[in-house]
Each structure stands twice: as structure tokens, then as C-alpha cells.
Amino acid sequence: MAEPPHSSQPKTFPVKPKQKPKPRTQNQTPESKYWSSFKNTQIQNLISVPSLTFSPSSPHSFAAAHSATVSIYKPQNDPLDSPTTTINSFKDVVSSVSFRSDGRLLAAGDLSGLVQVFDVGGSSAAARSALRRLRSHVRPVRFVHYPKLHRLRVISAGDDALVKVWDVAAGDSPVTELRGHKDYVRCGDSSPVNADTFITGSYDHTVKLWDVRVGDSKPAIEMNHGNPVEDVVFLPAGGIVATAGGNSVKFWDLIAGGKLVCSMEGHNKTVTSLCVGRIGKSSDDDLNQFRVLSVGLDGYMKVFDYASMKITHSMRFPAPLLSVAYSPDCKTRVIGTSNGIIYVGKKKMKEEEIVGGASEKSLFWRIRPLENTEKKVFRPSHFRYFQRGQSEKPSEGDYLIMRPKKVKLGEHDKLLKKFRHGEALVLVLEGRHPGNVVAVMEELVSRKKLMMCISNLDAEKLELLLVFLRKYCTVPRYSGLLMGLTKKVLEMRVDEIRGSEALRAHIRNLKRSVEEELKIQQSLQEIQGIISPLLKIAGRR
């Protein structure tokens, strides 16, 4: 009987399809959506903004220190280009501002060492003149703060490494002077649960907890941040403080005696400012979650959830950031930059909130006719009739039938499928990809067409083949095939090689490569002969 015809199809070498790149914008978490919902507006044409603070009382205006000026803005105004109050009673650059707990007084310190208190609760004309001028620092003042639970005290500190507590109503001399720091004191904060305690941070890498009731300059607790401290802030419960210095933000447990809880190193450059912000509404306890906002010279704002110890949101700005503040009503976030721009982020109000807070007169103009909510049915005469269902997402009970992916073939695979063997070999030789060349050669060997293709190569294409053999015949990965092929090529095309000077040059290079490989192999055998007895001796021990 005659043998059945050979029915096996020629092999192909499919190229793996390119994987689709992952989108840069990953799926946003609910918290990322919350922070992204703030609509940013800019206040421009200022100078560097080192300090920002919000008034604790409604309507929660914010004060910005820039150059020798303090400007007060109302977030409800649109646009925010012009401030409601401007204070110019400074002889030097303003470095720090702070509102009193009722929002009626504002304290500010400048680089001349002067601390001034202004009445911002009345008319704008009265705010321009200072109620008190507290001069005791001989170096620039870097930190001024009104305690959260004490309306008569003001805390100040500066480059003279001194921390001073003032009684604004009593006089112009400090009540207490604390000398615990050894370098510039740049920041501080008061306790939200105790009117007599506060913390300060210094460039001597330390953060100190002070108690005004103790007369001496010995701090109650001292913590070492490890870098010059740029900002410190109490967390709402009062038992944990956050410190910023270098590119890290660290959290310390005061109840445990100043124990380090965790360290966040999410910034690439120095962290310059911290603040505490609340997510959600004050009426909803489930959404009353606090976050620590940090900004740095790398232009990033990071939101840190200290309960789960992770960064929940990050935002990039086009300039180094110096200060950040967050309004008590969770509706406004302000960030000050080194190039004199304030980025004001306002929370986008939902329609229900807008309608709920509107008057009856405004509601009259918001009434719209009831729209037809019935789903439109398309007929076969409509173009969208044939596109229906393409955007529908599968439900839980649906069976997904995946469409088989189309295999993408390379150009040499297409030539092999058309039995154009010579062209496929020349194509991969010109491409100079050794994996493809060896794969095509192996396929031609299985088809018994390799030697025929080599015999049909002209002088130019033969030169390409010799260059490839010289480069890869000694590679262990390909030498099993290429060494035997080299011998066959030399025997088959010896006449052409003798008649061409260029081909003889390639043969000389090929001979040199083989001789170098032989020397390497001989050296390796000598080394193996030296090492093997030592290994046997070591194995006996």
C-alpha cells in the first residue's frame, strides 16, 4: 500500500502580541475622589507665602503672610483676587500668623523680631493699626501662635532659640521665657485638650513639650526627629503629635513618653508644613475622620491616614510648597508656594446642598420642567439600533465568551507560510536578531531547505551570513547549530570565497574568533583541573 501523503503543516513562529499598557490613572478610591473634588483657583501676583491660617469662627476667613503684608480673604468670595483686609504695619517680612480661637484677633511676627496683635473682627480700617506691639526677641521671629484654649496668651519663638509666652492683656513683657533649645525655633502648636501645654520644634533636631505651670526651662518631654524640624502639629485627641523635618513626617505618642509611632517618607525633598484636616461633615460621626496634610519643596501635597499608617492621596503642584491650611468646615484648602501663588481648593457643592441652603426666592428660579425619563426605544431604521448592547457591562449570572486573540505574525513567518524560504532567510539576516535567524534556520533544516537557500545566496547576501556566523558561532546558545553550518558553508562556497577579497577577510575574522574561543576553553579546562582536587578535599572534610 502506498503511504498516505504527509499532512503536517509547516511550523510558524508567531510573535507574541504586545500587551496593552496599563493606564496611568488608576481607579480612584473614595478618599481620592474626595480630595480631587476640590476645585482649584489661584491667587497670584504675591511674593513667597510662608504662613497660612484659617479663622476658627465662621465664615472661616484665611490669612496669608507674603512679604511685609498680611492679607485676609473670604473663601466665599468669587473671584478671590482682592482681599477683604490688608495689613501693612510691618517693617520686615512677615513669617507667621495666627488667629485667636474666636477669630477676632490676629497675631503676626516678622523678621525684625516684632510680634503684633490686630483686631480683625471689626472694620478693615481698625485692623490696619496694631492693638499690641510685643518686642522682646533680638532675632527674627519665626513662630507666633494663639493657644486653642486660652484667649489671653500668645506664644512666640524665633532665631534667638527662645520661646516666649505673652499675656496680651497684661503688658508688653513676656510672662515666661523658655531657653531649652540650642538652635533656631521654627514652629510649634498648642494642645487641643490642655490650655497650659504646647510643643515647639527647632533646627537642633528636637521637639519639646512645655508646661507653662512649670517655671524653669526644662521641657516635660523631648523628642529627637533626626533632622531640622520645619513644622509640628497636635492631632485632635491631643495624645499624638506629628513632626516634619527632612523628607519625613513622624508621629510621636506623648502618653507613652514621646515614643515614635511611625515614620512617613513620602516626599523627595524637605517637608515644609503640616496641618490636620477632617473628611466629611461635622454632623456625621462616621465620616469624621482626620488626616494629616503635608507639603514640601518637591511640589507634592500628601494626605496621610495615621490610623492605617498609609498615604491615601497625593497631588502635584508646579512650584515648591511652603505652607498649607485646611478650613474647620472642610470646604476650603489653601496652599502657599515659593513663587507667590496661593492655590485655593474649594469643595464642590452637590445640588442637594445648594438647594437645601437656598432661599425660597432662589428656589423659584431653580424649578425646571419635568423631563421625560422613559427609555427611548430604537427601531431597525435607526443607526444606533445595531450598536445597542456594546457598552453594557456583564452581570453576575452572565457567561463571558472571550473572543480569541488574533495571532500577530512577523514578516519572516509570513514568508515561511508562503514557502519563500530564501527571502525569509535574507530578511532575518538583515534584521540581525540572532533569535529570529536561528529559529528560521531550524525551520529550514526541518523542511530540508537550508542548504539550498545558502547555495542560492549571492556574494552580498553570503557576506551577511558570514558576518552572522563570525559573531554568534561561538555563543554556547547557538553553537550547536552554527558550528556545523559554518563547516558546510565553507565546503559549499569555497570557490566564491577564494575569488573575493571581502569574503576572505570575513573568513580570517571567523578563524580568529574560533581560535580565541579555543584558548578560552583551554584556560577553563586548566582552571577546572586545579579546582577539582581542592573540591574533593573539601568534600572529605
C-alpha positions as a printed NumPy array, in Angstrom:
array([[  0.   ,   0.   ,   0.   ],
       [  1.141,   3.47 ,  -0.735],
       [  1.941,   5.606,   2.275],
       [ -0.518,   8.415,   2.995],
       [  0.705,  11.833,   1.99 ],
       [  2.481,  13.865,   4.62 ],
       [ -0.24 ,  16.139,   6.015],
       [  1.716,  18.071,   8.639],
       [  1.607,  21.809,   8.085],
       [  4.804,  23.879,   8.144],
       [  5.73 ,  25.337,  11.51 ],
       [  5.336,  29.022,  12.137],
       [  6.872,  31.25 ,  14.763],
       [  4.165,  33.609,  15.965],
       [  5.191,  36.832,  17.618],
       [  3.583,  37.401,  20.986],
       [  1.052,  40.236,  20.826],
       [  2.054,  43.405,  22.599],
       [  0.444,  43.727,  25.966],
       [ -1.761,  46.746,  26.405],
       [ -0.087,  49.335,  28.644],
       [ -1.73 ,  49.954,  31.97 ],
       [ -3.425,  53.338,  32.218],
       [ -1.556,  55.952,  34.209],
       [ -4.671,  56.941,  36.133],
       [ -5.584,  54.006,  38.334],
       [ -9.072,  53.531,  39.722],
       [ -9.612,  56.243,  42.318],
       [-10.506,  55.316,  45.863],
       [-13.412,  57.125,  47.561],
       [-10.922,  59.224,  49.505],
       [ -9.005,  60.189,  46.36 ],
       [-12.302,  61.246,  44.795],
       [-12.988,  63.359,  47.875],
       [ -9.692,  65.252,  47.694],
       [ -9.896,  65.54 ,  43.906],
       [-13.321,  67.163,  44.194],
       [-11.727,  70.423,  45.415],
       [-11.857,  72.957,  42.578],
       [ -8.563,  74.886,  42.459],
       [ -8.35 ,  78.619,  41.92 ],
       [ -5.221,  80.78 ,  42.105],
       [ -4.356,  83.984,  43.902],
       [ -1.398,  85.383,  42.008],
       [  0.947,  88.382,  41.986],
       [  2.134,  87.807,  45.552],
       [  5.571,  87.08 ,  46.956],
       [  6.642,  83.923,  48.785],
       [  3.869,  82.712,  51.145],
       [  5.485,  81.181,  54.281],
       [  2.377,  81.081,  56.502],
       [ -1.352,  80.438,  56.099],
       [ -4.023,  80.097,  58.77 ],
       [ -7.819,  79.85 ,  58.957],
       [-10.104,  81.639,  61.372],
       [-11.749,  79.14 ,  63.763],
       [-15.063,  81.041,  63.605],
       [-17.46 ,  81.246,  60.686],
       [-17.184,  82.26 ,  57.829],
       [-13.631,  80.865,  58.283],
       [-11.588,  83.523,  56.506],
       [ -7.924,  82.764,  55.956],
       [ -4.872,  84.972,  56.425],
       [ -1.817,  84.795,  54.177],
       [  1.611,  86.233,  55.014],
       [  3.554,  87.456,  51.986],
       [  6.446,  89.897,  52.052],
       [  5.711,  92.658,  54.608],
       [  1.944,  92.226,  54.27 ],
       [ -0.833,  90.105,  55.739],
       [ -3.905,  89.653,  53.522],
       [ -7.205,  88.225,  54.726],
       [ -9.521,  86.503,  52.233],
       [-13.039,  85.118,  52.455],
       [-13.322,  81.785,  50.617],
       [-16.957,  82.544,  49.756],
       [-15.951,  85.481,  47.554],
       [-15.613,  84.775,  43.857],
       [-13.131,  85.701,  42.495],
       [-10.541,  85.764,  45.308],
       [ -8.194,  88.247,  43.638],
       [ -8.864,  91.082,  46.099],
       [ -8.537,  90.539,  49.881],
       [-11.166,  91.779,  52.317],
       [ -8.48 ,  93.166,  54.657],
       [ -4.844,  94.101,  54.064],
       [ -2.422,  94.824,  56.923],
       [  0.781,  96.694,  56.03 ],
       [  2.017,  97.667,  59.519],
       [  5.277,  95.73 ,  59.209],
       [  8.833,  96.881,  58.666],
       [ 10.128,  93.485,  57.579],
       [  8.943,  90.203,  56.043],
       [  6.066,  88.541,  57.912],
       [  6.963,  84.967,  58.849],
       [  3.983,  83.663,  60.861],
       [  0.312,  84.495,  61.52 ],
       [ -2.292,  83.028,  63.873],
       [ -5.98 ,  83.687,  64.654],
       [ -7.393,  83.696,  68.156],
       [ -9.941,  80.979,  68.944],
       [-12.87 ,  83.393,  68.415],
       [-11.423,  84.779,  65.154],
       [-11.498,  88.42 ,  66.323],
       [ -7.745,  88.928,  66.9  ],
       [ -4.796,  88.097,  64.689],
       [ -1.171,  87.794,  65.849],
       [  1.718,  88.141,  63.403],
       [  5.502,  88.095,  63.704],
       [  8.124,  89.43 ,  61.315],
       [ 11.865,  89.108,  60.75 ],
       [ 12.604,  92.279,  62.736],
       [ 11.7  ,  90.418,  65.954],
       [  8.39 ,  92.22 ,  66.499],
       [  5.106,  90.488,  67.351],
       [  1.923,  92.473,  66.676],
       [ -1.716,  91.821,  67.529],
       [ -4.511,  93.195,  65.299],
       [ -8.272,  93.452,  65.68 ],
       [ -9.687,  91.84 ,  62.531],
       [-13.205,  91.341,  63.864],
       [-14.266,  94.945,  63.248],
       [-13.776,  97.26 ,  60.282],
       [-10.86 ,  96.897,  57.902],
       [ -9.569, 100.354,  58.876],
       [ -9.24 ,  99.299,  62.542],
       [ -7.318,  96.176,  61.529],
       [ -4.538,  98.208,  59.934],
       [ -3.295,  99.533,  63.313],
       [ -1.87 ,  97.153,  65.919],
       [ -3.506,  96.716,  69.333],
       [ -0.279,  95.424,  70.868],
       [  3.388,  95.532,  69.846],
       [  5.348,  92.871,  71.679],
       [  9.075,  93.412,  71.272],
       [ 11.458,  91.171,  73.166],
       [ 13.126,  88.99 ,  70.521],
       [ 16.508,  90.249,  69.313],
       [ 16.473,  87.941,  66.271],
       [ 13.78 ,  87.239,  63.623],
       [ 10.504,  85.774,  64.883],
       [  9.6  ,  82.532,  63.06 ],
       [  6.611,  81.273,  65.034],
       [  3.573,  83.042,  66.506],
       [  0.571,  81.145,  67.858],
       [ -2.639,  81.766,  69.78 ],
       [ -3.389,  78.764,  72.074],
       [ -6.607,  76.982,  71.189],
       [ -7.963,  77.061,  74.763],
       [ -6.569,  80.382,  76.055],
       [ -7.58 ,  83.739,  74.597],
       [ -5.164,  85.966,  76.541],
       [ -1.879,  84.229,  75.746],
       [  0.348,  84.413,  72.694],
       [  3.325,  82.104,  72.117],
       [  6.295,  83.266,  70.038],
       [  9.698,  81.854,  69.122],
       [ 12.494,  82.76 ,  66.736],
       [ 16.106,  82.561,  65.666],
       [ 17.334,  83.538,  69.154],
       [ 16.396,  79.966,  70.292],
       [ 13.968,  81.419,  72.839],
       [ 10.322,  80.523,  73.385],
       [  8.239,  83.26 ,  74.992],
       [  4.71 ,  83.27 ,  76.392],
       [  2.912,  86.643,  76.418],
       [ -0.133,  87.865,  78.298],
       [ -1.632,  90.245,  75.753],
       [ -3.93 ,  91.943,  78.259],
       [ -1.271,  92.432,  80.968],
       [  1.536,  94.255,  79.193],
       [  4.388,  94.262,  76.697],
       [  6.762,  91.956,  78.598],
       [  6.684,  88.146,  78.333],
       [  5.231,  86.133,  81.202],
       [  7.505,  83.133,  80.645],
       [ 10.776,  82.728,  78.762],
       [ 11.955,  79.188,  77.938],
       [ 15.593,  78.521,  76.973],
       [ 15.663,  74.789,  76.228],
       [ 16.51 ,  74.88 ,  72.504],
       [ 20.042,  75.267,  71.113],
       [ 19.203,  76.44 ,  67.58 ],
       [ 16.528,  78.323,  65.622],
       [ 12.97 ,  77.61 ,  66.792],
       [ 10.841,  77.464,  63.646],
       [  7.424,  76.03 ,  64.602],
       [  5.038,  74.988,  67.351],
       [  1.465,  74.161,  68.271],
       [ -0.762,  74.222,  71.349],
       [ -2.549,  71.265,  72.887],
       [ -6.245,  70.902,  71.956],
       [ -7.067,  69.429,  75.407],
       [ -4.848,  71.38 ,  77.832],
       [ -4.507,  75.165,  77.907],
       [ -1.118,  75.071,  79.67 ],
       [  0.87 ,  72.763,  77.355],
       [  2.328,  73.332,  73.909],
       [  5.137,  71.977,  71.723],
       [  7.925,  73.637,  69.735],
       [ 10.274,  72.364,  67.043],
       [ 13.796,  73.587,  66.369],
       [ 16.682,  73.235,  63.961],
       [ 18.561,  71.394,  66.74 ],
       [ 16.501,  68.336,  65.617],
       [ 14.443,  68.302,  68.827],
       [ 10.743,  68.718,  69.601],
       [  9.936,  69.765,  73.165],
       [  6.695,  69.631,  75.133],
       [  6.369,  72.584,  77.527],
       [  4.117,  73.169,  80.525],
       [  3.595,  76.835,  81.402],
       [  2.859,  75.927,  85.01 ],
       [  6.495,  74.782,  85.412],
       [  8.666,  77.823,  85.995],
       [ 12.034,  76.522,  84.802],
       [ 13.188,  75.922,  81.206],
       [ 13.072,  72.136,  81.486],
       [ 10.682,  70.522,  78.972],
       [  8.209,  67.882,  80.094],
       [  9.053,  65.609,  77.113],
       [ 11.8  ,  65.854,  74.5  ],
       [ 11.862,  64.004,  71.154],
       [ 14.624,  63.832,  68.541],
       [ 13.32 ,  63.971,  64.971],
       [ 16.725,  63.377,  63.392],
       [ 16.536,  66.397,  61.039],
       [ 15.914,  70.133,  61.401],
       [ 12.24 ,  70.399,  62.367],
       [ 10.176,  72.542,  59.982],
       [  6.683,  72.096,  61.463],
       [  4.842,  70.343,  64.298],
       [  1.136,  69.816,  64.886],
       [ -1.068,  68.232,  67.549],
       [ -3.567,  65.598,  66.429],
       [ -7.178,  66.201,  67.558],
       [ -7.102,  63.789,  70.537],
       [ -4.072,  65.584,  71.986],
       [ -2.051,  62.448,  72.72 ],
       [ -0.102,  62.273,  69.441],
       [  1.95 ,  64.924,  67.648],
       [  3.231,  64.951,  64.077],
       [  6.623,  66.457,  63.225],
       [  8.075,  67.37 ,  59.821],
       [ 11.768,  67.553,  59.058],
       [ 13.904,  66.477,  56.123],
       [ 11.784,  64.368,  53.796],
       [  9.916,  62.554,  56.593],
       [  6.857,  63.074,  58.772],
       [  6.98 ,  61.283,  62.132],
       [  4.268,  60.593,  64.706],
       [  5.02 ,  60.537,  68.451],
       [  2.913,  59.215,  71.338],
       [  3.07 ,  61.721,  74.201],
       [  1.163,  59.453,  76.573],
       [  3.904,  56.836,  76.172],
       [  6.565,  59.434,  76.992],
       [  7.39 ,  60.556,  73.438],
       [  7.572,  57.129,  71.774],
       [  7.904,  57.06 ,  67.981],
       [  4.744,  55.531,  66.476],
       [  5.56 ,  55.604,  62.773],
       [  7.532,  57.499,  60.134],
       [  6.283,  58.505,  56.677],
       [  8.856,  59.244,  53.979],
       [  6.618,  60.052,  51.025],
       [  8.361,  63.261,  49.927],
       [ 11.511,  63.576,  47.846],
       [ 12.605,  66.894,  49.37 ],
       [ 12.161,  68.795,  52.606],
       [  8.661,  68.787,  54.147],
       [  7.855,  72.421,  54.946],
       [  4.385,  72.471,  56.523],
       [  1.716,  70.28 ,  58.15 ],
       [ -1.944,  70.659,  59.012],
       [ -4.822,  68.452,  60.177],
       [ -7.935,  68.11 ,  58.027],
       [-11.244,  66.356,  58.523],
       [-13.122,  64.288,  55.961],
       [-16.903,  64.536,  55.834],
       [-19.449,  66.646,  57.657],
       [-19.377,  67.615,  61.293],
       [-22.888,  66.177,  61.755],
       [-21.89 ,  62.696,  60.606],
       [-19.676,  60.913,  63.109],
       [-18.932,  58.035,  60.738],
       [-17.294,  60.384,  58.284],
       [-15.43 ,  62.366,  60.958],
       [-12.013,  61.006,  60.072],
       [ -8.939,  63.185,  60.428],
       [ -5.995,  63.253,  58.061],
       [ -2.59 ,  64.922,  58.156],
       [ -1.786,  67.063,  55.109],
       [  1.88 ,  67.696,  54.314],
       [  3.559,  69.817,  51.631],
       [  7.2  ,  70.008,  50.595],
       [  9.751,  71.574,  48.326],
       [  9.192,  68.758,  45.808],
       [  5.819,  70.349,  44.923],
       [  3.732,  67.488,  46.318],
       [  0.86 ,  67.559,  48.775],
       [  0.411,  64.238,  50.589],
       [ -2.599,  63.114,  52.61 ],
       [ -1.675,  60.678,  55.399],
       [ -4.104,  58.441,  57.277],
       [ -2.366,  57.964,  60.612],
       [ -4.935,  55.358,  61.71 ],
       [ -3.964,  52.905,  58.953],
       [ -0.422,  54.337,  58.558],
       [ -0.541,  54.899,  54.806],
       [ -0.685,  57.679,  52.218],
       [ -4.2  ,  57.923,  50.812],
       [ -3.81 ,  60.736,  48.26 ],
       [ -1.092,  62.716,  46.504],
       [ -1.256,  65.861,  44.374],
       [  1.477,  67.672,  42.397],
       [  1.86 ,  71.43 ,  42.042],
       [  4.224,  73.268,  39.64 ],
       [  6.263,  75.053,  42.334],
       [  7.877,  74.362,  45.741],
       [  5.247,  74.492,  48.502],
       [  5.852,  76.385,  51.754],
       [  2.566,  76.322,  53.699],
       [ -0.785,  74.55 ,  53.88 ],
       [ -4.01 ,  75.108,  55.82 ],
       [ -7.436,  73.457,  55.921],
       [-10.674,  75.134,  56.954],
       [-12.596,  73.84 ,  60.018],
       [-15.77 ,  73.405,  57.908],
       [-13.929,  71.041,  55.478],
       [-14.796,  73.208,  52.463],
       [-11.532,  75.029,  51.666],
       [ -7.885,  74.024,  51.373],
       [ -5.154,  76.604,  50.729],
       [ -1.513,  76.043,  49.765],
       [  1.194,  78.708,  49.564],
       [  4.14 ,  78.461,  47.161],
       [  7.59 ,  79.979,  46.908],
       [  6.734,  81.869,  43.71 ],
       [  3.915,  83.877,  45.292],
       [  0.843,  81.873,  44.237],
       [ -1.846,  80.641,  46.637],
       [ -3.802,  77.614,  45.417],
       [ -7.288,  77.757,  46.915],
       [ -9.216,  74.49 ,  46.66 ],
       [-12.958,  74.777,  47.228],
       [-15.13 ,  71.737,  47.828],
       [-17.634,  71.227,  45.027],
       [-21.143,  71.501,  46.415],
       [-23.757,  68.938,  45.455],
       [-27.047,  70.088,  44.044],
       [-28.89 ,  68.876,  47.152],
       [-26.675,  71.001,  49.384],
       [-27.109,  74.042,  47.168],
       [-30.881,  73.682,  47.054],
       [-31.032,  72.907,  50.778],
       [-29.26 ,  76.143,  51.659],
       [-31.087,  78.355,  49.153],
       [-33.963,  80.656,  49.964],
       [-37.475,  80.242,  48.634],
       [-36.933,  83.089,  46.216],
       [-33.86 ,  81.456,  44.7  ],
       [-35.64 ,  78.095,  44.622],
       [-38.321,  79.601,  42.388],
       [-35.779,  80.216,  39.653],
       [-34.326,  76.706,  40.032],
       [-37.575,  74.916,  39.162],
       [-37.323,  73.153,  35.812],
       [-39.951,  71.249,  33.835],
       [-40.037,  67.525,  34.496],
       [-38.045,  65.702,  31.874],
       [-39.252,  62.556,  30.194],
       [-37.483,  59.667,  31.942],
       [-38.753,  56.886,  29.663],
       [-36.031,  54.989,  27.862],
       [-36.025,  55.631,  24.155],
       [-36.651,  52.55 ,  22.006],
       [-34.677,  52.413,  18.764],
       [-36.138,  50.913,  15.626],
       [-34.209,  48.962,  12.943],
       [-34.245,  52.067,  10.757],
       [-32.045,  53.869,  13.306],
       [-28.256,  53.525,  13.172],
       [-27.895,  53.092,  16.947],
       [-30.226,  50.099,  16.788],
       [-27.29 ,  47.995,  15.526],
       [-24.929,  49.295,  18.22 ],
       [-27.102,  48.598,  21.25 ],
       [-25.609,  46.483,  23.989],
       [-21.966,  47.174,  23.158],
       [-21.395,  49.273,  26.255],
       [-23.379,  47.047,  28.609],
       [-21.422,  45.514,  31.478],
       [-21.96 ,  41.839,  32.338],
       [-23.963,  40.978,  35.411],
       [-23.155,  38.252,  37.922],
       [-25.152,  35.499,  36.2  ],
       [-23.884,  36.122,  32.663],
       [-21.439,  33.787,  30.895],
       [-18.491,  35.586,  29.349],
       [-17.383,  34.317,  25.932],
       [-13.95 ,  35.662,  25.183],
       [-13.064,  36.349,  21.579],
       [ -9.838,  34.556,  20.624],
       [ -6.987,  36.948,  20.177],
       [ -5.606,  37.271,  16.69 ],
       [ -2.067,  35.954,  16.457],
       [  0.282,  38.53 ,  15.043],
       [  2.956,  37.027,  12.785],
       [  6.289,  38.533,  11.915],
       [  7.331,  39.247,   8.348],
       [  9.587,  36.18 ,   8.233],
       [  6.711,  33.989,   9.476],
       [  4.516,  35.279,   6.66 ],
       [  7.235,  34.462,   4.106],
       [  7.642,  30.952,   5.537],
       [  3.892,  30.358,   5.257],
       [  4.197,  31.277,   1.564],
       [  7.223,  28.885,   1.156],
       [  9.503,  31.792,   0.192],
       [ 12.411,  30.315,   2.13 ],
       [ 15.277,  32.287,   0.62 ],
       [ 13.581,  35.625,   1.185],
       [ 12.802,  34.696,   4.822],
       [ 16.465,  33.823,   5.471],
       [ 17.727,  37.073,   3.911],
       [ 15.149,  39.107,   5.836],
       [ 16.236,  37.831,   9.251],
       [ 19.935,  38.174,   8.34 ],
       [ 19.36 ,  41.836,   7.529],
       [ 17.462,  42.286,  10.771],
       [ 20.427,  40.947,  12.772],
       [ 18.278,  39.47 ,  15.532],
       [ 20.065,  36.211,  16.425],
       [ 16.995,  34.531,  17.895],
       [ 14.944,  35.026,  14.748],
       [ 17.849,  33.939,  12.482],
       [ 18.422,  30.675,  14.378],
       [ 14.666,  29.992,  14.518],
       [ 14.336,  30.394,  10.747],
       [ 17.425,  28.207,  10.164],
       [ 15.982,  25.45 ,  12.357],
       [ 12.701,  25.602,  10.455],
       [ 14.546,  25.373,   7.136],
       [ 16.502,  22.376,   8.451],
       [ 13.218,  20.638,   9.297],
       [ 11.997,  21.393,   5.767],
       [ 15.369,  20.331,   4.307],
       [ 15.716,  23.653,   2.504],
       [ 18.575,  25.366,   4.41 ],
       [ 21.483,  24.254,   2.213],
       [ 19.554,  25.04 ,  -0.941],
       [ 18.885,  28.581,   0.299],
       [ 22.582,  29.061,   1.176],
       [ 23.693,  27.81 ,  -2.253],
       [ 21.422,  30.402,  -3.906],
       [ 22.813,  33.377,  -1.961],
       [ 24.743,  35.923,  -3.976],
       [ 28.065,  37.435,  -2.794],
       [ 26.413,  40.311,  -0.885],
       [ 23.983,  38.043,   0.981],
       [ 26.744,  35.498,   1.624],
       [ 28.733,  38.262,   3.271],
       [ 25.792,  38.885,   5.647],
       [ 25.744,  35.178,   6.521],
       [ 29.484,  35.091,   7.241],
       [ 29.227,  38.169,   9.472],
       [ 26.46 ,  36.485,  11.443],
       [ 28.438,  33.24 ,  11.778],
       [ 31.531,  35.116,  12.964],
       [ 29.561,  36.911,  15.725],
       [ 27.422,  34.05 ,  17.052],
       [ 29.043,  30.704,  16.156],
       [ 30.973,  30.679,  19.461],
       [ 27.941,  31.622,  21.572],
       [ 27.034,  28.493,  23.581],
       [ 23.328,  29.084,  22.978],
       [ 23.671,  28.832,  19.196],
       [ 26.967,  26.964,  18.682],
       [ 25.333,  23.535,  18.341],
       [ 23.73 ,  24.558,  15.035],
       [ 26.065,  27.26 ,  13.777],
       [ 29.399,  25.4  ,  14.076],
       [ 28.189,  22.604,  11.805],
       [ 26.605,  25.125,   9.447],
       [ 29.888,  27.065,   9.239],
       [ 31.726,  23.928,   8.097],
       [ 29.064,  23.219,   5.45 ],
       [ 29.169,  26.812,   4.137],
       [ 32.957,  26.744,   3.774],
       [ 32.845,  23.451,   1.862],
       [ 29.957,  24.53 ,  -0.382],
       [ 31.065,  28.108,  -1.277],
       [ 34.837,  27.669,  -1.311],
       [ 35.219,  28.921,  -4.881],
       [ 33.343,  32.178,  -4.266],
       [ 35.342,  32.785,  -1.084],
       [ 38.687,  32.356,  -2.869],
       [ 37.674,  34.783,  -5.606],
       [ 36.546,  37.634,  -3.296],
       [ 38.872,  39.634,  -1.06 ],
       [ 35.933,  40.797,   1.161],
       [ 34.798,  37.211,   1.776],
       [ 38.365,  36.139,   2.612],
       [ 38.552,  38.955,   5.177],
       [ 35.4  ,  37.625,   6.852],
       [ 36.875,  34.121,   6.883],
       [ 40.034,  35.436,   8.598],
       [ 37.885,  37.156,  11.228],
       [ 35.901,  33.949,  11.671],
       [ 39.112,  31.952,  12.157],
       [ 40.352,  34.481,  14.712],
       [ 37.087,  34.228,  16.707],
       [ 37.278,  30.421,  16.773],
       [ 40.93 ,  30.479,  17.889],
       [ 40.11 ,  32.887,  20.737],
       [ 37.245,  30.653,  21.847],
       [ 39.561,  27.623,  21.82 ],
       [ 42.069,  29.46 ,  24.02 ],
       [ 39.32 ,  30.371,  26.463],
       [ 38.089,  26.784,  26.618],
       [ 41.647,  25.513,  27.203],
       [ 42.159,  28.009,  30.037],
       [ 38.861,  26.947,  31.619],
       [ 39.925,  23.29 ,  31.486],
       [ 43.208,  24.154,  33.222],
       [ 41.34 ,  26.033,  35.943],
       [ 38.942,  23.121,  36.321],
       [ 41.886,  20.758,  36.747],
       [ 43.248,  22.956,  39.546],
       [ 39.941,  23.373,  41.372],
       [ 38.578,  19.809,  41.201],
       [ 41.167,  18.28 ,  43.631],
       [ 40.506,  21.096,  46.08 ],
       [ 36.775,  20.444,  45.916],
       [ 37.334,  16.722,  46.573],
       [ 39.483,  17.534,  49.624],
       [ 36.897,  19.989,  50.922],
       [ 34.161,  17.369,  50.434],
       [ 36.017,  14.841,  52.601],
       [ 36.171,  17.29 ,  55.488]])
